[in-house]
Amino acid sequence: MKALIIGAGIGGMSAAAALKQQGIECDIFEAVKEIRPVGAALSIWSNGVKCMNHLGMGSIMDALGGPMHNMAYHDGITGSVMTQFSLAPLVDAVGERPCPVSRADLQSQMIDWWGRDLIQFGKRIERVEQTDNGVTAFFDDGTQASGDFMIAADGTHSAVRTQVLGYHTERRYADYVNWNGLVDIDEDIAPGDQWTTFVGEGKRVSIMPIAEGRFYFFFDVPLPKGLKEDRSTLIDDLTDYFSGWAAPVQTLIKAINPETTNRIEIHDIEPFDTLVKDKIALLGDAAHSTTPDIGQGGCSALEDAVVLGQCFAHHEYTLSGVTAALKEYEAERRFRVKDLVLKARKRCDVTHGKDMAETEAWYDELKKETGENIIAGLRTTILGGPLA
Ligand code: FAD
């Protein structure tokens, strides 16, 4: 039994790990010659960390996870604390810690865990054909590869998705731009063991500790799509967007390196019900593209992989067994991933001032927050995963 895995991102690598646990051979094909992640870091929440442990890659989380023990919101303008609390009750309730990690290091270590030499880089799939006997992938260099089934983990711009769905999906602009990067930990910006977020005017500045004494930072600003901004104006742009904001935000802006800071117009895709067509399954962002507002895109790719492995454990390794396992995967995942995309969209709108009255009401709630409600929300999201 052989699977073709398309994409060597978090989704593709974790899918390969899950199938390997079931004794299924995997050939992995990645479009680019060298992976350059679009973001600086990721918060892998406890559900994602549990998946990494389950897939045998827990040591990567141990090596890369930052010491995020507390959480706080500050008024962006005055800098005053709106709420501050320990994340220990969350960790106790869900049985695992969250791990903010460098994205480049995570991807690189997942690839090394599998064996870099075993991945075929520079193989961009253009289309796939399936027959009663299996699937064949056609790459843009004129080569092809065959297997018994395919896991398409080729990201939000998936080339395979249209063939699975039978129609083309458009990405939806979420009405804000995100800048993100890494800086050295500086306690004048935020405590080194805390996820700290400054909010105001529908904007957000967030800082999280990752390993090796670094902060992951991001700035969110509601803006029209397609604005022309480049690295040479990055510091001036942020200074302008956050003019009048509190001292730690100004200190952060001064600390960032424009050459290593990413600027991303944030999108999602309207959730869909079909994740599988016979012997082809979508996984990760190819199957569900979310805004990063609840930090669950990568976590849900890891969940997909764990469930995929569990489904293969229930079925015979025959061609009809493959179809049944993939159908079961679709049935197990479709509601969970739809829920996460829509939850993130709702959070995104409130955070970024889609209706400013609602956003102001949220700021007022934060001033009364003891941590209990935020932890309850995080707990529900985390425990909705397959390894609850
Ligand atoms: P990708 O990482 O996009 O990987 C797809 C791979 O497929 C790529 O390597 C690509 O080169 C390859 N590929 C593409 N097309 C082809 C082709 N035709 N043929 C072959 N290969 C192809 N998630 C979290 O869990 N927590 C967070 O805190 C978080 N923060 C985020 C912040 C930002 C700003 C953004 C944009 C996203 C964030 N996410 C977060 C989401 C997370 O990054 C994604 O959900 C995750 O990377 C999806 O992994 P993937 O493997 O499905 O897709």
Tab-separated table of C-alpha atoms and ligand atoms in Angstrom:
chain	number	residue	atom	x	y	z
A	1	MET	CA	0.000	0.000	0.000
A	2	LYS	CA	1.519	3.322	-1.080
A	3	ALA	CA	0.298	6.881	-0.513
A	4	LEU	CA	1.309	9.917	-2.542
A	5	ILE	CA	1.592	12.894	-0.222
A	6	ILE	CA	1.481	16.281	-1.911
A	7	GLY	CA	3.133	19.090	0.085
A	8	ALA	CA	5.816	18.940	2.786
A	9	GLY	CA	4.229	21.512	5.120
A	10	ILE	CA	2.886	20.683	8.589
A	11	GLY	CA	-0.057	18.885	6.975
A	12	GLY	CA	1.922	16.717	4.556
A	13	MET	CA	4.626	15.797	7.065
A	14	SER	CA	2.161	14.899	9.807
A	15	ALA	CA	0.010	12.887	7.375
A	16	ALA	CA	3.101	10.926	6.342
A	17	ALA	CA	3.952	10.287	10.007
A	18	ALA	CA	0.411	9.057	10.711
A	19	LEU	CA	0.343	6.712	7.706
A	20	LYS	CA	3.814	5.392	8.512
A	21	GLN	CA	2.483	4.408	11.953
A	22	GLN	CA	-0.041	2.242	10.102
A	23	GLY	CA	2.705	0.622	8.019
A	24	ILE	CA	1.783	2.509	4.838
A	25	GLU	CA	4.611	3.579	2.534
A	26	CYS	CA	4.551	7.290	1.600
A	27	ASP	CA	6.156	9.186	-1.257
A	28	ILE	CA	6.234	12.922	-0.505
A	29	PHE	CA	6.287	15.543	-3.274
A	30	GLU	CA	6.943	19.231	-2.551
A	31	ALA	CA	6.632	22.001	-5.127
A	32	VAL	CA	9.480	24.221	-3.998
A	33	LYS	CA	13.169	23.386	-3.822
A	34	GLU	CA	13.501	25.104	-0.450
A	35	ILE	CA	10.600	25.740	1.931
A	36	ARG	CA	10.243	29.388	2.977
A	37	PRO	CA	7.385	29.606	5.511
A	38	VAL	CA	4.964	32.547	5.197
A	39	GLY	CA	4.953	33.286	8.944
A	40	ALA	CA	7.641	33.595	11.600
A	41	ALA	CA	6.048	31.412	14.259
A	42	LEU	CA	2.947	29.506	15.290
A	43	SER	CA	1.191	28.812	18.542
A	44	ILE	CA	0.689	25.082	18.606
A	45	TRP	CA	-2.110	24.779	21.157
A	46	SER	CA	-2.404	21.764	23.465
A	47	ASN	CA	-4.529	19.823	20.936
A	48	GLY	CA	-1.750	20.213	18.362
A	49	VAL	CA	0.962	19.295	20.874
A	50	LYS	CA	-0.980	16.123	21.751
A	51	CYS	CA	-1.065	15.261	18.042
A	52	MET	CA	2.700	15.793	17.711
A	53	ASN	CA	3.241	13.502	20.724
A	54	HIS	CA	0.887	10.883	19.238
A	55	LEU	CA	2.726	11.015	15.905
A	56	GLY	CA	6.090	10.452	17.616
A	57	MET	CA	7.321	14.030	17.135
A	58	GLY	CA	6.828	15.287	20.699
A	59	SER	CA	10.567	15.894	21.107
A	60	ILE	CA	10.292	18.632	18.449
A	61	MET	CA	7.760	20.438	20.634
A	62	ASP	CA	10.026	20.003	23.668
A	63	ALA	CA	12.927	21.552	21.760
A	64	LEU	CA	11.036	24.445	20.165
A	65	GLY	CA	8.190	25.348	22.553
A	66	GLY	CA	8.476	28.709	24.302
A	67	PRO	CA	7.681	29.251	27.997
A	68	MET	CA	4.147	30.674	27.591
A	69	HIS	CA	2.786	30.374	31.136
A	70	ASN	CA	0.621	33.484	31.446
A	71	MET	CA	-1.656	35.573	29.276
A	72	ALA	CA	-2.491	39.302	29.354
A	73	TYR	CA	-4.404	41.938	27.421
A	74	HIS	CA	-3.397	45.589	27.618
A	75	ASP	CA	-5.084	48.739	26.426
A	76	GLY	CA	-3.014	49.563	23.348
A	77	ILE	CA	-3.082	53.316	23.866
A	78	THR	CA	-2.587	53.687	27.638
A	79	GLY	CA	-0.700	50.430	28.079
A	80	SER	CA	-2.763	49.613	31.203
A	81	VAL	CA	-3.482	45.967	32.002
A	82	MET	CA	-7.028	44.905	31.081
A	83	THR	CA	-6.605	41.319	32.300
A	84	GLN	CA	-3.710	39.080	33.263
A	85	PHE	CA	-3.854	35.453	34.382
A	86	SER	CA	-1.995	32.150	34.541
A	87	LEU	CA	-2.526	29.517	31.844
A	88	ALA	CA	-1.895	26.745	34.417
A	89	PRO	CA	-5.655	26.044	34.891
A	90	LEU	CA	-5.923	25.499	31.126
A	91	VAL	CA	-2.969	23.109	31.070
A	92	ASP	CA	-4.470	21.228	34.053
A	93	ALA	CA	-7.885	20.995	32.375
A	94	VAL	CA	-6.680	19.768	28.975
A	95	GLY	CA	-3.638	17.766	30.059
A	96	GLU	CA	-1.033	19.426	27.831
A	97	ARG	CA	0.746	22.779	27.459
A	98	PRO	CA	0.584	25.112	24.473
A	99	CYS	CA	3.849	25.541	22.535
A	100	PRO	CA	4.590	28.708	20.583
A	101	VAL	CA	7.295	27.683	18.087
A	102	SER	CA	9.404	29.095	15.282
A	103	ARG	CA	7.644	28.065	12.101
A	104	ALA	CA	10.822	27.620	10.073
A	105	ASP	CA	12.345	25.434	12.806
A	106	LEU	CA	9.161	23.370	13.133
A	107	GLN	CA	8.938	22.688	9.404
A	108	SER	CA	12.627	21.986	9.157
A	109	GLN	CA	12.625	19.585	12.113
A	110	MET	CA	9.550	17.740	10.826
A	111	ILE	CA	11.312	17.287	7.490
A	112	ASP	CA	14.514	16.099	9.203
A	113	TRP	CA	12.479	13.720	11.371
A	114	TRP	CA	11.160	12.078	8.209
A	115	GLY	CA	14.460	12.295	6.290
A	116	ARG	CA	15.096	15.291	4.019
A	117	ASP	CA	16.635	13.043	1.350
A	118	LEU	CA	13.450	10.990	1.183
A	119	ILE	CA	11.328	13.966	0.082
A	120	GLN	CA	11.112	14.881	-3.595
A	121	PHE	CA	11.500	18.672	-3.774
A	122	GLY	CA	10.777	20.721	-6.900
A	123	LYS	CA	7.746	18.555	-7.789
A	124	ARG	CA	4.714	20.779	-8.357
A	125	ILE	CA	1.556	18.785	-9.003
A	126	GLU	CA	-0.636	20.088	-11.822
A	127	ARG	CA	-3.363	17.435	-11.881
A	128	VAL	CA	-4.240	13.972	-10.676
A	129	GLU	CA	-5.969	11.072	-12.372
A	130	GLN	CA	-7.612	8.187	-10.570
A	131	THR	CA	-8.628	4.769	-11.853
A	132	ASP	CA	-10.036	1.680	-10.121
A	133	ASN	CA	-6.463	0.708	-9.277
A	134	GLY	CA	-5.082	3.917	-7.802
A	135	VAL	CA	-3.970	7.480	-8.496
A	136	THR	CA	-1.398	9.141	-10.734
A	137	ALA	CA	0.029	12.601	-10.055
A	138	PHE	CA	1.276	14.728	-12.964
A	139	PHE	CA	3.974	17.289	-12.149
A	140	ASP	CA	4.912	20.478	-13.973
A	141	ASP	CA	8.343	19.072	-14.887
A	142	GLY	CA	6.617	16.479	-17.076
A	143	THR	CA	7.144	13.595	-14.627
A	144	GLN	CA	4.445	11.526	-12.976
A	145	ALA	CA	4.071	9.222	-9.970
A	146	SER	CA	1.538	6.539	-9.074
A	147	GLY	CA	0.231	5.169	-5.803
A	148	ASP	CA	-2.833	3.582	-4.243
A	149	PHE	CA	-4.203	6.867	-2.894
A	150	MET	CA	-3.298	10.536	-2.491
A	151	ILE	CA	-3.240	12.941	0.434
A	152	ALA	CA	-3.289	16.463	-0.994
A	153	ALA	CA	-1.738	18.712	1.652
A	154	ASP	CA	-0.768	21.372	-0.865
A	155	GLY	CA	-1.946	24.351	1.142
A	156	THR	CA	-4.488	27.112	0.769
A	157	HIS	CA	-3.843	27.535	-2.991
A	158	SER	CA	-4.244	23.753	-3.487
A	159	ALA	CA	-3.970	22.584	-7.084
A	160	VAL	CA	-5.865	19.384	-6.236
A	161	ARG	CA	-8.831	20.909	-4.389
A	162	THR	CA	-10.875	21.786	-7.486
A	163	GLN	CA	-10.671	18.168	-8.660
A	164	VAL	CA	-11.937	16.910	-5.298
A	165	LEU	CA	-14.739	19.471	-4.929
A	166	GLY	CA	-15.785	19.645	-8.577
A	167	TYR	CA	-15.762	23.453	-8.404
A	168	HIS	CA	-13.302	26.290	-7.834
A	169	THR	CA	-13.155	28.030	-4.445
A	170	GLU	CA	-12.152	31.658	-3.995
A	171	ARG	CA	-10.217	32.860	-0.957
A	172	ARG	CA	-12.045	35.532	1.069
A	173	TYR	CA	-10.087	38.582	2.276
A	174	ALA	CA	-10.550	38.952	6.039
A	175	ASP	CA	-10.103	42.742	5.885
A	176	TYR	CA	-6.838	43.000	7.770
A	177	VAL	CA	-3.096	42.888	7.223
A	178	ASN	CA	-0.743	41.003	9.559
A	179	TRP	CA	2.957	41.736	9.990
A	180	ASN	CA	4.929	39.108	11.885
A	181	GLY	CA	8.490	38.271	12.827
A	182	LEU	CA	10.902	37.482	15.645
A	183	VAL	CA	12.864	39.726	18.026
A	184	ASP	CA	15.002	39.007	21.089
A	185	ILE	CA	13.051	38.860	24.339
A	186	ASP	CA	12.987	42.306	25.932
A	187	GLU	CA	11.097	42.789	29.198
A	188	ASP	CA	10.491	46.444	28.235
A	189	ILE	CA	8.158	45.027	25.583
A	190	ALA	CA	6.508	42.233	27.592
A	191	PRO	CA	7.307	39.557	30.212
A	192	GLY	CA	9.288	36.665	28.739
A	193	ASP	CA	6.846	33.988	29.961
A	194	GLN	CA	3.597	35.542	28.798
A	195	TRP	CA	1.413	35.866	25.718
A	196	THR	CA	0.823	39.622	25.781
A	197	THR	CA	-1.646	41.411	23.513
A	198	PHE	CA	-2.247	45.146	23.111
A	199	VAL	CA	-5.655	46.056	21.653
A	200	GLY	CA	-7.358	49.253	20.523
A	201	GLU	CA	-8.946	50.912	17.447
A	202	GLY	CA	-9.703	47.428	16.028
A	203	LYS	CA	-5.942	46.813	15.833
A	204	ARG	CA	-3.804	44.319	17.723
A	205	VAL	CA	-0.160	43.848	18.695
A	206	SER	CA	0.739	40.455	20.128
A	207	ILE	CA	3.936	39.006	21.568
A	208	MET	CA	4.651	35.379	22.483
A	209	PRO	CA	7.857	33.753	23.795
A	210	ILE	CA	9.377	30.980	21.673
A	211	ALA	CA	12.546	28.971	22.396
A	212	GLU	CA	16.055	30.460	22.442
A	213	GLY	CA	15.077	33.745	24.076
A	214	ARG	CA	13.002	35.070	21.192
A	215	PHE	CA	9.616	36.771	20.976
A	216	TYR	CA	7.215	36.020	18.124
A	217	PHE	CA	5.401	39.287	17.417
A	218	PHE	CA	2.570	40.245	15.152
A	219	PHE	CA	0.728	43.444	14.305
A	220	ASP	CA	-2.804	43.380	12.855
A	221	VAL	CA	-4.295	46.426	11.126
A	222	PRO	CA	-7.680	46.525	9.337
A	223	LEU	CA	-6.815	47.767	5.830
A	224	PRO	CA	-8.073	47.460	2.256
A	225	LYS	CA	-6.592	44.678	0.134
A	226	GLY	CA	-3.828	45.441	-2.337
A	227	LEU	CA	-2.157	48.441	-0.639
A	228	LYS	CA	1.342	49.023	-1.930
A	229	GLU	CA	3.747	48.754	0.991
A	230	ASP	CA	7.253	47.337	1.013
A	231	ARG	CA	10.135	46.605	3.341
A	232	SER	CA	11.665	50.039	2.860
A	233	THR	CA	8.553	51.681	4.388
A	234	LEU	CA	7.695	48.946	6.897
A	235	ILE	CA	8.911	50.689	10.066
A	236	ASP	CA	7.362	54.001	8.991
A	237	ASP	CA	4.082	52.272	8.139
A	238	LEU	CA	3.859	50.559	11.539
A	239	THR	CA	4.903	53.757	13.331
A	240	ASP	CA	2.091	55.523	11.525
A	241	TYR	CA	-0.550	52.839	12.130
A	242	PHE	CA	0.369	52.682	15.840
A	243	SER	CA	0.957	56.379	16.411
A	244	GLY	CA	-0.014	57.300	20.000
A	245	TRP	CA	0.170	53.680	21.201
A	246	ALA	CA	1.867	52.713	24.472
A	247	ALA	CA	5.645	52.667	25.015
A	248	PRO	CA	6.131	48.843	24.736
A	249	VAL	CA	4.553	48.911	21.258
A	250	GLN	CA	6.919	51.702	20.169
A	251	THR	CA	9.883	49.772	21.627
A	252	LEU	CA	8.816	46.686	19.666
A	253	ILE	CA	8.490	48.628	16.400
A	254	LYS	CA	12.014	50.012	16.874
A	255	ALA	CA	13.374	46.482	17.554
A	256	ILE	CA	12.060	44.768	14.442
A	257	ASN	CA	14.106	43.933	11.392
A	258	PRO	CA	12.125	44.826	8.248
A	259	GLU	CA	14.164	42.345	6.178
A	260	THR	CA	12.840	39.392	8.198
A	261	THR	CA	9.334	40.694	8.878
A	262	ASN	CA	6.465	39.206	6.870
A	263	ARG	CA	3.470	41.211	5.640
A	264	ILE	CA	0.415	39.086	4.905
A	265	GLU	CA	-3.095	39.981	3.763
A	266	ILE	CA	-5.182	37.534	5.780
A	267	HIS	CA	-7.697	35.280	4.015
A	268	ASP	CA	-9.871	32.279	4.682
A	269	ILE	CA	-12.073	30.062	2.507
A	270	GLU	CA	-15.771	29.418	3.011
A	271	PRO	CA	-15.850	25.936	4.627
A	272	PHE	CA	-16.954	23.058	2.395
A	273	ASP	CA	-18.235	19.564	3.221
A	274	THR	CA	-16.314	17.502	0.683
A	275	LEU	CA	-12.811	16.575	1.772
A	276	VAL	CA	-12.485	13.343	-0.202
A	277	LYS	CA	-13.111	12.093	-3.734
A	278	ASP	CA	-12.677	8.317	-3.852
A	279	LYS	CA	-8.920	7.821	-3.373
A	280	ILE	CA	-7.920	11.495	-3.010
A	281	ALA	CA	-8.199	13.303	0.336
A	282	LEU	CA	-7.575	16.960	1.129
A	283	LEU	CA	-5.737	17.683	4.385
A	284	GLY	CA	-4.590	20.839	6.225
A	285	ASP	CA	-5.091	24.234	4.564
A	286	ALA	CA	-6.055	22.508	1.303
A	287	ALA	CA	-9.110	21.188	3.163
A	288	HIS	CA	-9.853	24.147	5.452
A	289	SER	CA	-8.254	27.567	5.228
A	290	THR	CA	-8.811	29.684	8.291
A	291	THR	CA	-7.777	33.113	9.501
A	292	PRO	CA	-5.135	32.727	12.232
A	293	ASP	CA	-7.375	34.354	14.859
A	294	ILE	CA	-7.700	31.309	17.116
A	295	GLY	CA	-4.305	29.826	16.179
A	296	GLN	CA	-5.807	26.572	14.964
A	297	GLY	CA	-4.857	26.243	11.261
A	298	GLY	CA	-1.711	24.212	11.825
A	299	CYS	CA	-3.223	22.460	14.852
A	300	SER	CA	-6.148	21.279	12.761
A	301	ALA	CA	-3.768	19.978	10.066
A	302	LEU	CA	-2.137	17.907	12.837
A	303	GLU	CA	-5.579	16.733	13.971
A	304	ASP	CA	-6.441	15.741	10.382
A	305	ALA	CA	-3.314	13.597	10.266
A	306	VAL	CA	-4.047	11.836	13.548
A	307	VAL	CA	-7.619	11.070	12.456
A	308	LEU	CA	-6.373	9.867	9.054
A	309	GLY	CA	-4.114	7.346	10.786
A	310	GLN	CA	-6.928	6.251	13.107
A	311	CYS	CA	-9.224	5.654	10.100
A	312	PHE	CA	-6.644	3.447	8.363
A	313	ALA	CA	-6.313	1.432	11.571
A	314	HIS	CA	-10.014	0.499	11.192
A	315	HIS	CA	-9.896	-0.784	7.601
A	316	GLU	CA	-8.207	-3.498	5.538
A	317	TYR	CA	-5.312	-2.458	3.321
A	318	THR	CA	-7.196	-3.123	0.098
A	319	LEU	CA	-8.362	-0.604	-2.509
A	320	SER	CA	-11.923	-0.760	-1.129
A	321	GLY	CA	-10.467	-0.424	2.382
A	322	VAL	CA	-8.687	2.781	1.280
A	323	THR	CA	-11.907	4.311	-0.006
A	324	ALA	CA	-13.716	3.370	3.205
A	325	ALA	CA	-10.909	4.772	5.394
A	326	LEU	CA	-10.881	8.077	3.500
A	327	LYS	CA	-14.679	8.372	3.697
A	328	GLU	CA	-14.460	7.807	7.432
A	329	TYR	CA	-11.758	10.521	7.628
A	330	GLU	CA	-14.073	12.935	5.831
A	331	ALA	CA	-16.998	12.110	8.129
A	332	GLU	CA	-14.827	12.519	11.238
A	333	ARG	CA	-13.290	15.844	10.193
A	334	ARG	CA	-15.790	17.873	8.204
A	335	PHE	CA	-17.771	19.336	11.123
A	336	ARG	CA	-14.763	19.977	13.343
A	337	VAL	CA	-12.845	21.903	10.682
A	338	LYS	CA	-15.897	23.883	9.592
A	339	ASP	CA	-16.487	24.857	13.208
A	340	LEU	CA	-12.886	26.031	13.630
A	341	VAL	CA	-12.918	28.142	10.442
A	342	LEU	CA	-16.183	29.842	11.427
A	343	LYS	CA	-15.076	30.347	15.033
A	344	ALA	CA	-11.856	32.005	13.804
A	345	ARG	CA	-13.840	34.206	11.408
A	346	LYS	CA	-16.085	35.397	14.234
A	347	ARG	CA	-13.100	36.094	16.492
A	348	CYS	CA	-11.410	37.895	13.591
A	349	ASP	CA	-14.368	40.224	13.070
A	350	VAL	CA	-14.638	41.140	16.750
A	351	THR	CA	-10.881	41.672	17.135
A	352	HIS	CA	-10.561	43.791	14.001
A	353	GLY	CA	-13.481	46.148	14.444
A	354	LYS	CA	-15.852	44.913	11.744
A	355	ASP	CA	-18.589	46.365	13.963
A	356	MET	CA	-16.709	48.786	16.219
A	357	ALA	CA	-19.509	48.786	18.855
A	358	GLU	CA	-19.048	45.026	19.240
A	359	THR	CA	-15.270	45.449	19.439
A	360	GLU	CA	-15.612	48.172	22.121
A	361	ALA	CA	-17.951	45.843	24.067
A	362	TRP	CA	-15.235	43.167	23.883
A	363	TYR	CA	-12.660	45.648	25.233
A	364	ASP	CA	-15.042	46.332	28.153
A	365	GLU	CA	-15.409	42.580	28.747
A	366	LEU	CA	-11.620	42.201	28.823
A	367	LYS	CA	-11.413	44.735	31.658
A	368	LYS	CA	-13.708	42.480	33.746
A	369	GLU	CA	-12.126	39.198	32.625
A	370	THR	CA	-10.551	37.034	35.353
A	371	GLY	CA	-9.235	34.528	32.844
A	372	GLU	CA	-12.088	32.117	33.475
A	373	ASN	CA	-14.028	32.887	30.273
A	374	ILE	CA	-10.988	32.990	28.012
A	375	ILE	CA	-9.714	29.697	29.431
A	376	ALA	CA	-13.179	28.137	29.035
A	377	GLY	CA	-13.169	29.115	25.334
A	378	LEU	CA	-9.661	27.775	24.769
A	379	ARG	CA	-10.568	24.566	26.641
A	380	THR	CA	-13.623	23.939	24.449
A	381	THR	CA	-11.603	24.417	21.270
A	382	ILE	CA	-8.773	22.185	22.472
A	383	LEU	CA	-11.005	19.415	23.805
A	384	GLY	CA	-12.915	19.294	20.506
A	385	GLY	CA	-9.845	17.610	18.978
A	386	PRO	CA	-9.388	13.872	18.380
A	387	LEU	CA	-7.107	13.224	21.377
A	388	ALA	CA	-9.195	15.025	24.004
B	1	FAD	P1	1.234	24.773	4.020
B	1	FAD	O1	2.017	25.097	5.222
B	1	FAD	O2	0.829	25.884	3.120
B	1	FAD	O3	2.071	23.697	3.194
B	1	FAD	C1	1.687	23.312	1.905
B	1	FAD	C2	2.914	22.817	1.186
B	1	FAD	O4	2.511	22.354	-0.107
B	1	FAD	C3	3.933	23.930	0.948
B	1	FAD	O5	5.204	23.489	1.351
B	1	FAD	C4	3.849	24.207	-0.544
B	1	FAD	O6	5.073	24.618	-1.108
B	1	FAD	C5	3.392	22.861	-1.081
B	1	FAD	N1	2.645	22.974	-2.349
B	1	FAD	C6	1.800	23.955	-2.718
B	1	FAD	N2	1.315	23.717	-3.946
B	1	FAD	C7	1.868	22.545	-4.361
B	1	FAD	C8	1.766	21.778	-5.553
B	1	FAD	N3	0.991	22.164	-6.575
B	1	FAD	N4	2.477	20.623	-5.652
B	1	FAD	C9	3.282	20.216	-4.620
B	1	FAD	N5	3.412	20.907	-3.470
B	1	FAD	C10	2.719	22.061	-3.343
B	1	FAD	N6	-1.791	27.843	12.773
B	1	FAD	C11	-1.688	27.444	14.067
B	1	FAD	O7	-1.982	26.271	14.375
B	1	FAD	N7	-1.293	28.319	15.040
B	1	FAD	C12	-0.946	29.603	14.760
B	1	FAD	O8	-0.584	30.360	15.649
B	1	FAD	C13	-1.029	30.039	13.399
B	1	FAD	N8	-0.687	31.302	13.080
B	1	FAD	C14	-0.723	31.690	11.775
B	1	FAD	C15	-0.359	33.005	11.467
B	1	FAD	C16	-0.401	33.433	10.160
B	1	FAD	C17	-0.021	34.854	9.843
B	1	FAD	C18	-0.829	32.544	9.141
B	1	FAD	C19	-0.892	33.002	7.706
B	1	FAD	C20	-1.210	31.243	9.442
B	1	FAD	C21	-1.157	30.808	10.766
B	1	FAD	N9	-1.520	29.505	11.112
B	1	FAD	C22	-1.461	29.098	12.423
B	1	FAD	C23	-2.003	28.560	10.096
B	1	FAD	C24	-0.919	27.596	9.630
B	1	FAD	O9	0.198	28.315	9.160
B	1	FAD	C25	-1.444	26.707	8.519
B	1	FAD	O10	-2.721	26.231	8.846
B	1	FAD	C26	-0.519	25.525	8.278
B	1	FAD	O11	0.755	25.980	7.900
B	1	FAD	C27	-1.109	24.624	7.205
B	1	FAD	O12	-0.183	23.635	6.878
B	1	FAD	P2	-0.350	22.886	5.484
B	1	FAD	O13	0.749	21.867	5.461
B	1	FAD	O14	-1.738	22.432	5.294
B	1	FAD	O15	-0.113	24.001	4.390
